[in-house]
PDB file of C-alpha atoms in Angstrom:
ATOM      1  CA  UNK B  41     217.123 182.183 163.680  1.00 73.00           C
ATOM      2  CA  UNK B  42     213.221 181.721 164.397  1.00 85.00           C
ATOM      3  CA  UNK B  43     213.592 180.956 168.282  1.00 93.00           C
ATOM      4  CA  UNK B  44     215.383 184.486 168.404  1.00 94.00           C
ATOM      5  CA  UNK B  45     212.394 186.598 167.002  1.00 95.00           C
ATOM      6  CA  UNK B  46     210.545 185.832 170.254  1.00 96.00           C
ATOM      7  CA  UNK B  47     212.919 186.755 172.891  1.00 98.00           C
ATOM      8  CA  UNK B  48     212.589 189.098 176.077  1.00 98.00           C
ATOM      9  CA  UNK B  49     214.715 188.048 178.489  1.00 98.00           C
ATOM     10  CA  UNK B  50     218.821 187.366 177.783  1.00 98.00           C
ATOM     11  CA  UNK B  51     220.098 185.549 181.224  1.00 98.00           C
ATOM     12  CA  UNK B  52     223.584 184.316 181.211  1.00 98.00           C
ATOM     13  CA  UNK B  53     225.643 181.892 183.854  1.00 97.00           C
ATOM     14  CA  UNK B  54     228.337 183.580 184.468  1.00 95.00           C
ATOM     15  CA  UNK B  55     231.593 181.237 185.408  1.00 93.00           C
ATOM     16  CA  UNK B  56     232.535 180.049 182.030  1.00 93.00           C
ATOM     17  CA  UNK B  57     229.726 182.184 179.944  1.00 95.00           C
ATOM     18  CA  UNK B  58     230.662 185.462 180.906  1.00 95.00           C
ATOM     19  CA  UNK B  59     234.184 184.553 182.125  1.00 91.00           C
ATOM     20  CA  UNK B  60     236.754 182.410 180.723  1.00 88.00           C
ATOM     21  CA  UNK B  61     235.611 180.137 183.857  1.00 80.00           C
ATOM     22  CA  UNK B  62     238.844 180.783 185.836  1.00 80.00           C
ATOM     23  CA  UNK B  63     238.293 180.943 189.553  1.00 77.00           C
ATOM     24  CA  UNK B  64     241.558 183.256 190.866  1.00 78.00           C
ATOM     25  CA  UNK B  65     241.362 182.424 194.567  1.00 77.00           C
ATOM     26  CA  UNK B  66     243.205 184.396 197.512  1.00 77.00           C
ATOM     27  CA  UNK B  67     243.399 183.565 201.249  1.00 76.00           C
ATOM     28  CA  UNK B  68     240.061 186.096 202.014  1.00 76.00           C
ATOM     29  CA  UNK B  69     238.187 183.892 198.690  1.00 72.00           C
ATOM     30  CA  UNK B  70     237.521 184.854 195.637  1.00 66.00           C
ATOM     31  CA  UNK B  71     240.059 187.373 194.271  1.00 71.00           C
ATOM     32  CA  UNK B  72     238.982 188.516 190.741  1.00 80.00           C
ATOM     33  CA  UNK B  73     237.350 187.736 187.675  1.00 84.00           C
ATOM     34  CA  UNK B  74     237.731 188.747 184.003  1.00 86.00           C
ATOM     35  CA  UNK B  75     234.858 189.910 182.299  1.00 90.00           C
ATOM     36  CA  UNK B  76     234.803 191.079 178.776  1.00 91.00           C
ATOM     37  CA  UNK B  77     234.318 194.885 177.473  1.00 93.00           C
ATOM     38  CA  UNK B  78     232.171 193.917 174.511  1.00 95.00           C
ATOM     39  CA  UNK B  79     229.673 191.311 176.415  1.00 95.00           C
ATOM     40  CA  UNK B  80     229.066 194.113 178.961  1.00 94.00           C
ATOM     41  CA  UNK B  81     228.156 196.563 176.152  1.00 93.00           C
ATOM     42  CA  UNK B  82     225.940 194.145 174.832  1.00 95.00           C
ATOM     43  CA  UNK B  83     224.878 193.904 177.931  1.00 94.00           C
ATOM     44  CA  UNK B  84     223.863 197.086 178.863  1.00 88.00           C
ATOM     45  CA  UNK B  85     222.689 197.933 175.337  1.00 91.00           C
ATOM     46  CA  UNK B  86     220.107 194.960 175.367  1.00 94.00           C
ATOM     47  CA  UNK B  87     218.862 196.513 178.472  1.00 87.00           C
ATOM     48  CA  UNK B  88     218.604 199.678 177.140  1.00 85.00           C
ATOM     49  CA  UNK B  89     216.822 198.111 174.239  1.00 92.00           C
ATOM     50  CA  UNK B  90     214.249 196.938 176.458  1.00 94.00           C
ATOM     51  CA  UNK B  91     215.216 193.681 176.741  1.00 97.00           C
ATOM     52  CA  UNK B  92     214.866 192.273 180.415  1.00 97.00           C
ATOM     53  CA  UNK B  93     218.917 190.860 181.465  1.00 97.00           C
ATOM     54  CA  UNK B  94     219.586 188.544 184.212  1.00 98.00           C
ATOM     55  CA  UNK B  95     222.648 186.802 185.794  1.00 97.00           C
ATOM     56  CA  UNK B  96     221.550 183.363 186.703  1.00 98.00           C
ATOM     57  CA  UNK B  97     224.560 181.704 188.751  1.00 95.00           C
ATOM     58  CA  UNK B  98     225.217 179.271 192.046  1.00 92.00           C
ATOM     59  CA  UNK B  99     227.943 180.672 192.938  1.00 90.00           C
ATOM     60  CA  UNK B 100     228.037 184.120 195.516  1.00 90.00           C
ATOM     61  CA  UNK B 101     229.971 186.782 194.343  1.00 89.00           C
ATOM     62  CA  UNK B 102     230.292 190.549 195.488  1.00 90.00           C
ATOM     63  CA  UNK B 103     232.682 190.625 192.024  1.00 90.00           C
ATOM     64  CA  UNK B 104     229.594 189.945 190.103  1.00 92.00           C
ATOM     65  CA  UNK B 105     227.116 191.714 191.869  1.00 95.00           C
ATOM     66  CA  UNK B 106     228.820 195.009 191.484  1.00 93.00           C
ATOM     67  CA  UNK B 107     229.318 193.972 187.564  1.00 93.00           C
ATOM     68  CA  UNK B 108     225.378 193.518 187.182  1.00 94.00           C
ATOM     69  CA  UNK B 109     224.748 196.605 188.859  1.00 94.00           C
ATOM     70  CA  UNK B 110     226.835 198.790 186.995  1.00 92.00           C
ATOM     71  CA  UNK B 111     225.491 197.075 183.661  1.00 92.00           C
ATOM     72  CA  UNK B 112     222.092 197.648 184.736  1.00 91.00           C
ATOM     73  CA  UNK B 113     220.990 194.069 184.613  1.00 95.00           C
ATOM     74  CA  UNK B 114     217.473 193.448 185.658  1.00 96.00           C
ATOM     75  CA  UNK B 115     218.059 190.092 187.663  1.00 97.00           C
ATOM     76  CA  UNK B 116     221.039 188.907 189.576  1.00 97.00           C
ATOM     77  CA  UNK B 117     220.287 185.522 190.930  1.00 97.00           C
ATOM     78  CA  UNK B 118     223.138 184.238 192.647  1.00 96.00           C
ATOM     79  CA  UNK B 119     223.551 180.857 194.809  1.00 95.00           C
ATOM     80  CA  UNK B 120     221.289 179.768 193.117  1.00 97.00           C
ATOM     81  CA  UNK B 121     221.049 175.562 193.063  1.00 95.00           C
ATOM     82  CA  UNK B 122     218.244 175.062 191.075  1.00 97.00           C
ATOM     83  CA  UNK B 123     218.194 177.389 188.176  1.00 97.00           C
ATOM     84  CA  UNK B 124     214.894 176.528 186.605  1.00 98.00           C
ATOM     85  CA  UNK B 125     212.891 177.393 189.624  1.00 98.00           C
ATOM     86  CA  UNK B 126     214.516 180.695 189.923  1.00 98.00           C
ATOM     87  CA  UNK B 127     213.560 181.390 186.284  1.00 98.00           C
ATOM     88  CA  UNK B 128     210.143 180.463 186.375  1.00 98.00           C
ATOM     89  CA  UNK B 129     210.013 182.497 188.998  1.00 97.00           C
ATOM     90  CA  UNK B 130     211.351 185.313 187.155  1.00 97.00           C
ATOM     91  CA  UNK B 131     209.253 185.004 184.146  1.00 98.00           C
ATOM     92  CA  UNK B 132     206.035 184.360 186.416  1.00 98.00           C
ATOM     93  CA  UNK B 133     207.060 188.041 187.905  1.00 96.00           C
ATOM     94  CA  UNK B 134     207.506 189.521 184.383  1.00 97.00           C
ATOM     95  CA  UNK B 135     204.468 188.190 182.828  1.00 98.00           C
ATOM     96  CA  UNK B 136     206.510 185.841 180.575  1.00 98.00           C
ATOM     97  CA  UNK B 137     206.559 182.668 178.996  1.00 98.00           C
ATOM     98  CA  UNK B 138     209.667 179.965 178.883  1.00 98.00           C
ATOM     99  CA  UNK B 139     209.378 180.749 174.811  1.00 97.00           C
ATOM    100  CA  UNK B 140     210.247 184.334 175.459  1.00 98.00           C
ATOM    101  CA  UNK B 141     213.712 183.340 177.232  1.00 98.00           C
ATOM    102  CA  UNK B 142     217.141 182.943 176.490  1.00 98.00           C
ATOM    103  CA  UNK B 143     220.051 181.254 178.482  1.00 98.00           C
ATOM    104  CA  UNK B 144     223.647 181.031 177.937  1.00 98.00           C
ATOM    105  CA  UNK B 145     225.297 178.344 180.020  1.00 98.00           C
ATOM    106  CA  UNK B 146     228.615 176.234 179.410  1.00 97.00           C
ATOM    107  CA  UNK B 147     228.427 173.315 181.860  1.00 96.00           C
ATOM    108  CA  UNK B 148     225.959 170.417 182.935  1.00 96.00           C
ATOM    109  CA  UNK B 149     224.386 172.246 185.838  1.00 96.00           C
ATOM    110  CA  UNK B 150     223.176 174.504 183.259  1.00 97.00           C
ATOM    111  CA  UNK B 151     221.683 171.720 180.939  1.00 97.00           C
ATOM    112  CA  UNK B 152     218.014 171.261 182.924  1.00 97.00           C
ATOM    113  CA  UNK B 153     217.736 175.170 182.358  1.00 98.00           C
ATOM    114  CA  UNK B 154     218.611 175.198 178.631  1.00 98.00           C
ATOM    115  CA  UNK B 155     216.047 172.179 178.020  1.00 98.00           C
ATOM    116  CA  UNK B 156     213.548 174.701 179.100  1.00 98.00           C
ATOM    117  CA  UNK B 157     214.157 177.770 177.553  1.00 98.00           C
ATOM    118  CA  UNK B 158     212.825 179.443 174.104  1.00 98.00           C
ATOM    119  CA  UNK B 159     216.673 179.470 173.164  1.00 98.00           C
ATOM    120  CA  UNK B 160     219.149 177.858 174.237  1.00 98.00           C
ATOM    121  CA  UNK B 161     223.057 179.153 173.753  1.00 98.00           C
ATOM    122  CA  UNK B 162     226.354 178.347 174.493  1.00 98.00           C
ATOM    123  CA  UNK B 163     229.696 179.279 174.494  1.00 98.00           C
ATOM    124  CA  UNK B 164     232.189 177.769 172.037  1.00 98.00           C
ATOM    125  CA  UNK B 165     233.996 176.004 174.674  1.00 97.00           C
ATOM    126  CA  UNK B 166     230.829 174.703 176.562  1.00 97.00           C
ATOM    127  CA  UNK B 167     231.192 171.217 177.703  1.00 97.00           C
ATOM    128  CA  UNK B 168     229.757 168.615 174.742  1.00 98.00           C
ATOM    129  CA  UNK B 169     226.590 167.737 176.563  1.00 98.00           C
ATOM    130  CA  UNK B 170     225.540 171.684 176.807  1.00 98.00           C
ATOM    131  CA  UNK B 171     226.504 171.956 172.964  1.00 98.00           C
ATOM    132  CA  UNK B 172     224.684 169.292 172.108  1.00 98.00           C
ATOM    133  CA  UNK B 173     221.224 170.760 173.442  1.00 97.00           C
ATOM    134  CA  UNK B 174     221.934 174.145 172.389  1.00 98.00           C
ATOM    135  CA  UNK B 175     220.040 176.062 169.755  1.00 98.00           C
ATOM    136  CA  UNK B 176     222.805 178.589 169.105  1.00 98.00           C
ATOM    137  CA  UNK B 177     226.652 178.294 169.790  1.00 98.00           C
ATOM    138  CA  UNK B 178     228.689 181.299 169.436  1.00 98.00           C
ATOM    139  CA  UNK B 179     231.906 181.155 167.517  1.00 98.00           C
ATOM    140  CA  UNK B 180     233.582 182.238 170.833  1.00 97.00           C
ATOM    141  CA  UNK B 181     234.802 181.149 174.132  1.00 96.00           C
ATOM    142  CA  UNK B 182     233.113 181.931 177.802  1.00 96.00           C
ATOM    143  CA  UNK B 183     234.446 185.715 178.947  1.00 95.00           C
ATOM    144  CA  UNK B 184     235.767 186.447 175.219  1.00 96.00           C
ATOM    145  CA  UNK B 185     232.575 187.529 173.175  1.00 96.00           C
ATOM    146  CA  UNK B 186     230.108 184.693 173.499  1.00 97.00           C
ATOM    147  CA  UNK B 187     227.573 186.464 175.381  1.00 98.00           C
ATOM    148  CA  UNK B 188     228.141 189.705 172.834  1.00 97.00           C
ATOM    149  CA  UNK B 189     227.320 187.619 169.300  1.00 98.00           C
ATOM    150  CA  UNK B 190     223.671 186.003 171.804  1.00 98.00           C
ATOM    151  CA  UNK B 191     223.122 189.445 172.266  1.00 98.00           C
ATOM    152  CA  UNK B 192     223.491 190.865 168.280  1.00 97.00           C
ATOM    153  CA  UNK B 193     221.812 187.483 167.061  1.00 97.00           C
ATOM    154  CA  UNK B 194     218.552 188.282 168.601  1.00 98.00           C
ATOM    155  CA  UNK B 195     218.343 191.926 168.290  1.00 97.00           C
ATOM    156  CA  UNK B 196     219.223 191.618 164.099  1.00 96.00           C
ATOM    157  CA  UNK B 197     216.360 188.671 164.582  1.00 96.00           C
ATOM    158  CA  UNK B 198     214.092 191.064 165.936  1.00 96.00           C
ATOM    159  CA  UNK B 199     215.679 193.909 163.176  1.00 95.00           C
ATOM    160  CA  UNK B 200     216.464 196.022 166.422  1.00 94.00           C
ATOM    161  CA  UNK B 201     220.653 195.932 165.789  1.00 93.00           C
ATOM    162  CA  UNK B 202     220.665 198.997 163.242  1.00 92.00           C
ATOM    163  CA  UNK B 203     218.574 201.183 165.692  1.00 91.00           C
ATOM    164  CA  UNK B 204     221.142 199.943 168.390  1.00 89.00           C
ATOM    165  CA  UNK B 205     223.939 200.639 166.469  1.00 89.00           C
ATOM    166  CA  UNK B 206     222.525 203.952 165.410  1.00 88.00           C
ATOM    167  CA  UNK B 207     222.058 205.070 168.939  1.00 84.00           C
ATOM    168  CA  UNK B 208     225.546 205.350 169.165  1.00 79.00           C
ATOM    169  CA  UNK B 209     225.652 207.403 165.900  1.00 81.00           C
ATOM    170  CA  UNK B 210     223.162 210.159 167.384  1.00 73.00           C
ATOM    171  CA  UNK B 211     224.290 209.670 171.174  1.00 66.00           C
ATOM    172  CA  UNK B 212     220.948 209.062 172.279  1.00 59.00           C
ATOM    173  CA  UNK B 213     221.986 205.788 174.509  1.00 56.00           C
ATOM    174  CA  UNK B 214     225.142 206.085 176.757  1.00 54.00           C
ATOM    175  CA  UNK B 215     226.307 202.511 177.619  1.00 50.00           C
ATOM    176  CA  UNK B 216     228.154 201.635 180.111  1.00 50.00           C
ATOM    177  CA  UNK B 217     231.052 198.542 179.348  1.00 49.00           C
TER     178      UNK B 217
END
C-alpha cells in the first residue's frame, strides 16, 4: 500500500478502534474496558520501532491513560473535541507533515480527522461513512486485532516487519502487551 511507505505517526481512537466500543459503566463511572493483547504488542513494538504512537480520543479515561503509559505511547490526547486541531498540533511539535500520519477511527466524529490524514484506517465494524473514506480497513473488529494488522501493514510497507519480528528471535526488544 503506497500511503503506508510514508508513515511516522500510528494514532488510534480508542472506543470502538482499540475496544470493541463497549462502555461498562458503574455507579463511580466508567468501570472497565477490554483492550486486546495483540494491538498492544503492536503497539509497543511500533514504538519501539521508532514509530511515534498516539491515542487520540474525546472521551477522559484514567483506564486508558494507564494503558498508554504502560505501552509507551508517545501521545495521549484525551477529551479531546476537535481531533484535527490536536493533531496538527502534534505533527507541528514533531516536525511532521499530515502525509506522514495515520489514524484509525470507527465512527463519524472521527471522519474530519481521517479526511486529513496520509492514511486513513478503520476497523471492520466502523460505521459505513468512516469505511467509505478509509484507505485501509482491517479484516477485524474494534478491540479484536484491527489496530494490530494497521500496525504490520505499514511496517512490511516500509520492509521493517522481519527486523520486528526478528527482535523477538534475538531478544533485543522486550515488549510490553
Amino acid at each position: 500500500m503506497k500511503k503506508a511507505e510514508n508513515i511516522k505517526l500510528l494514532a488510534f481512537d480508542v472506543d470502538g478502534t482499540l475496544t470493541s466500543g463497549v462502555l461498562v459503566m458503574g455507579e463511580a463511572g466508567e468501570a472497565s474496558k477490554l483492550f486486546h493483547a495483540r494491538d498492544g504488542l503492536a503497539l509497543a513494538l511500533a514504538h519501539r520501532m521508532g514509530y511515534k504512537t498516539a491515542f487520540i480520543t474525546g472521551r477522559k479515561s484514567p483506564i486508558v491513560e494507564n494503558r498508554g503509559r504502560e505501552l509507551s505511547v508517545d501521545f495521549i490526547l484525551m477529551g479531546i473535541s476537535d481531533k484535527v486541531s490536536a493533531m496538527e498540533k502534534l505533527l507541528q511539535e514533531e516536525g511532521l507533515s499530515w502525509e506522514e500520519a495515520a489514524y484509525m477511527g470507527d465512527d463519524l466524529n472521527d471522519l474530519p480527522l481521517l479526511e486529513k490524514v496520509g492514511l486513513a484506517a478503520s476497523p471492520r465494524d466502523g460505521v459505513k461513512e468512516v469505511r467509505e473514506c478509509a484507505d485501509f480497513i482491517s479484516r477485524f473488529e474494534g478491540g479484536r486485532g484491527a489496530a494490530r494488522e494497521l500496525i504490520e501493514k505499514v511496517m512490511k510497507s516500509q520492509h521493517l516487519w522481519k527486523e520486528a519480528v526478528d527482535s523477538y528471535r534475538d531478544g533485543s526488544h522486550r515488549v510490553q502487551q
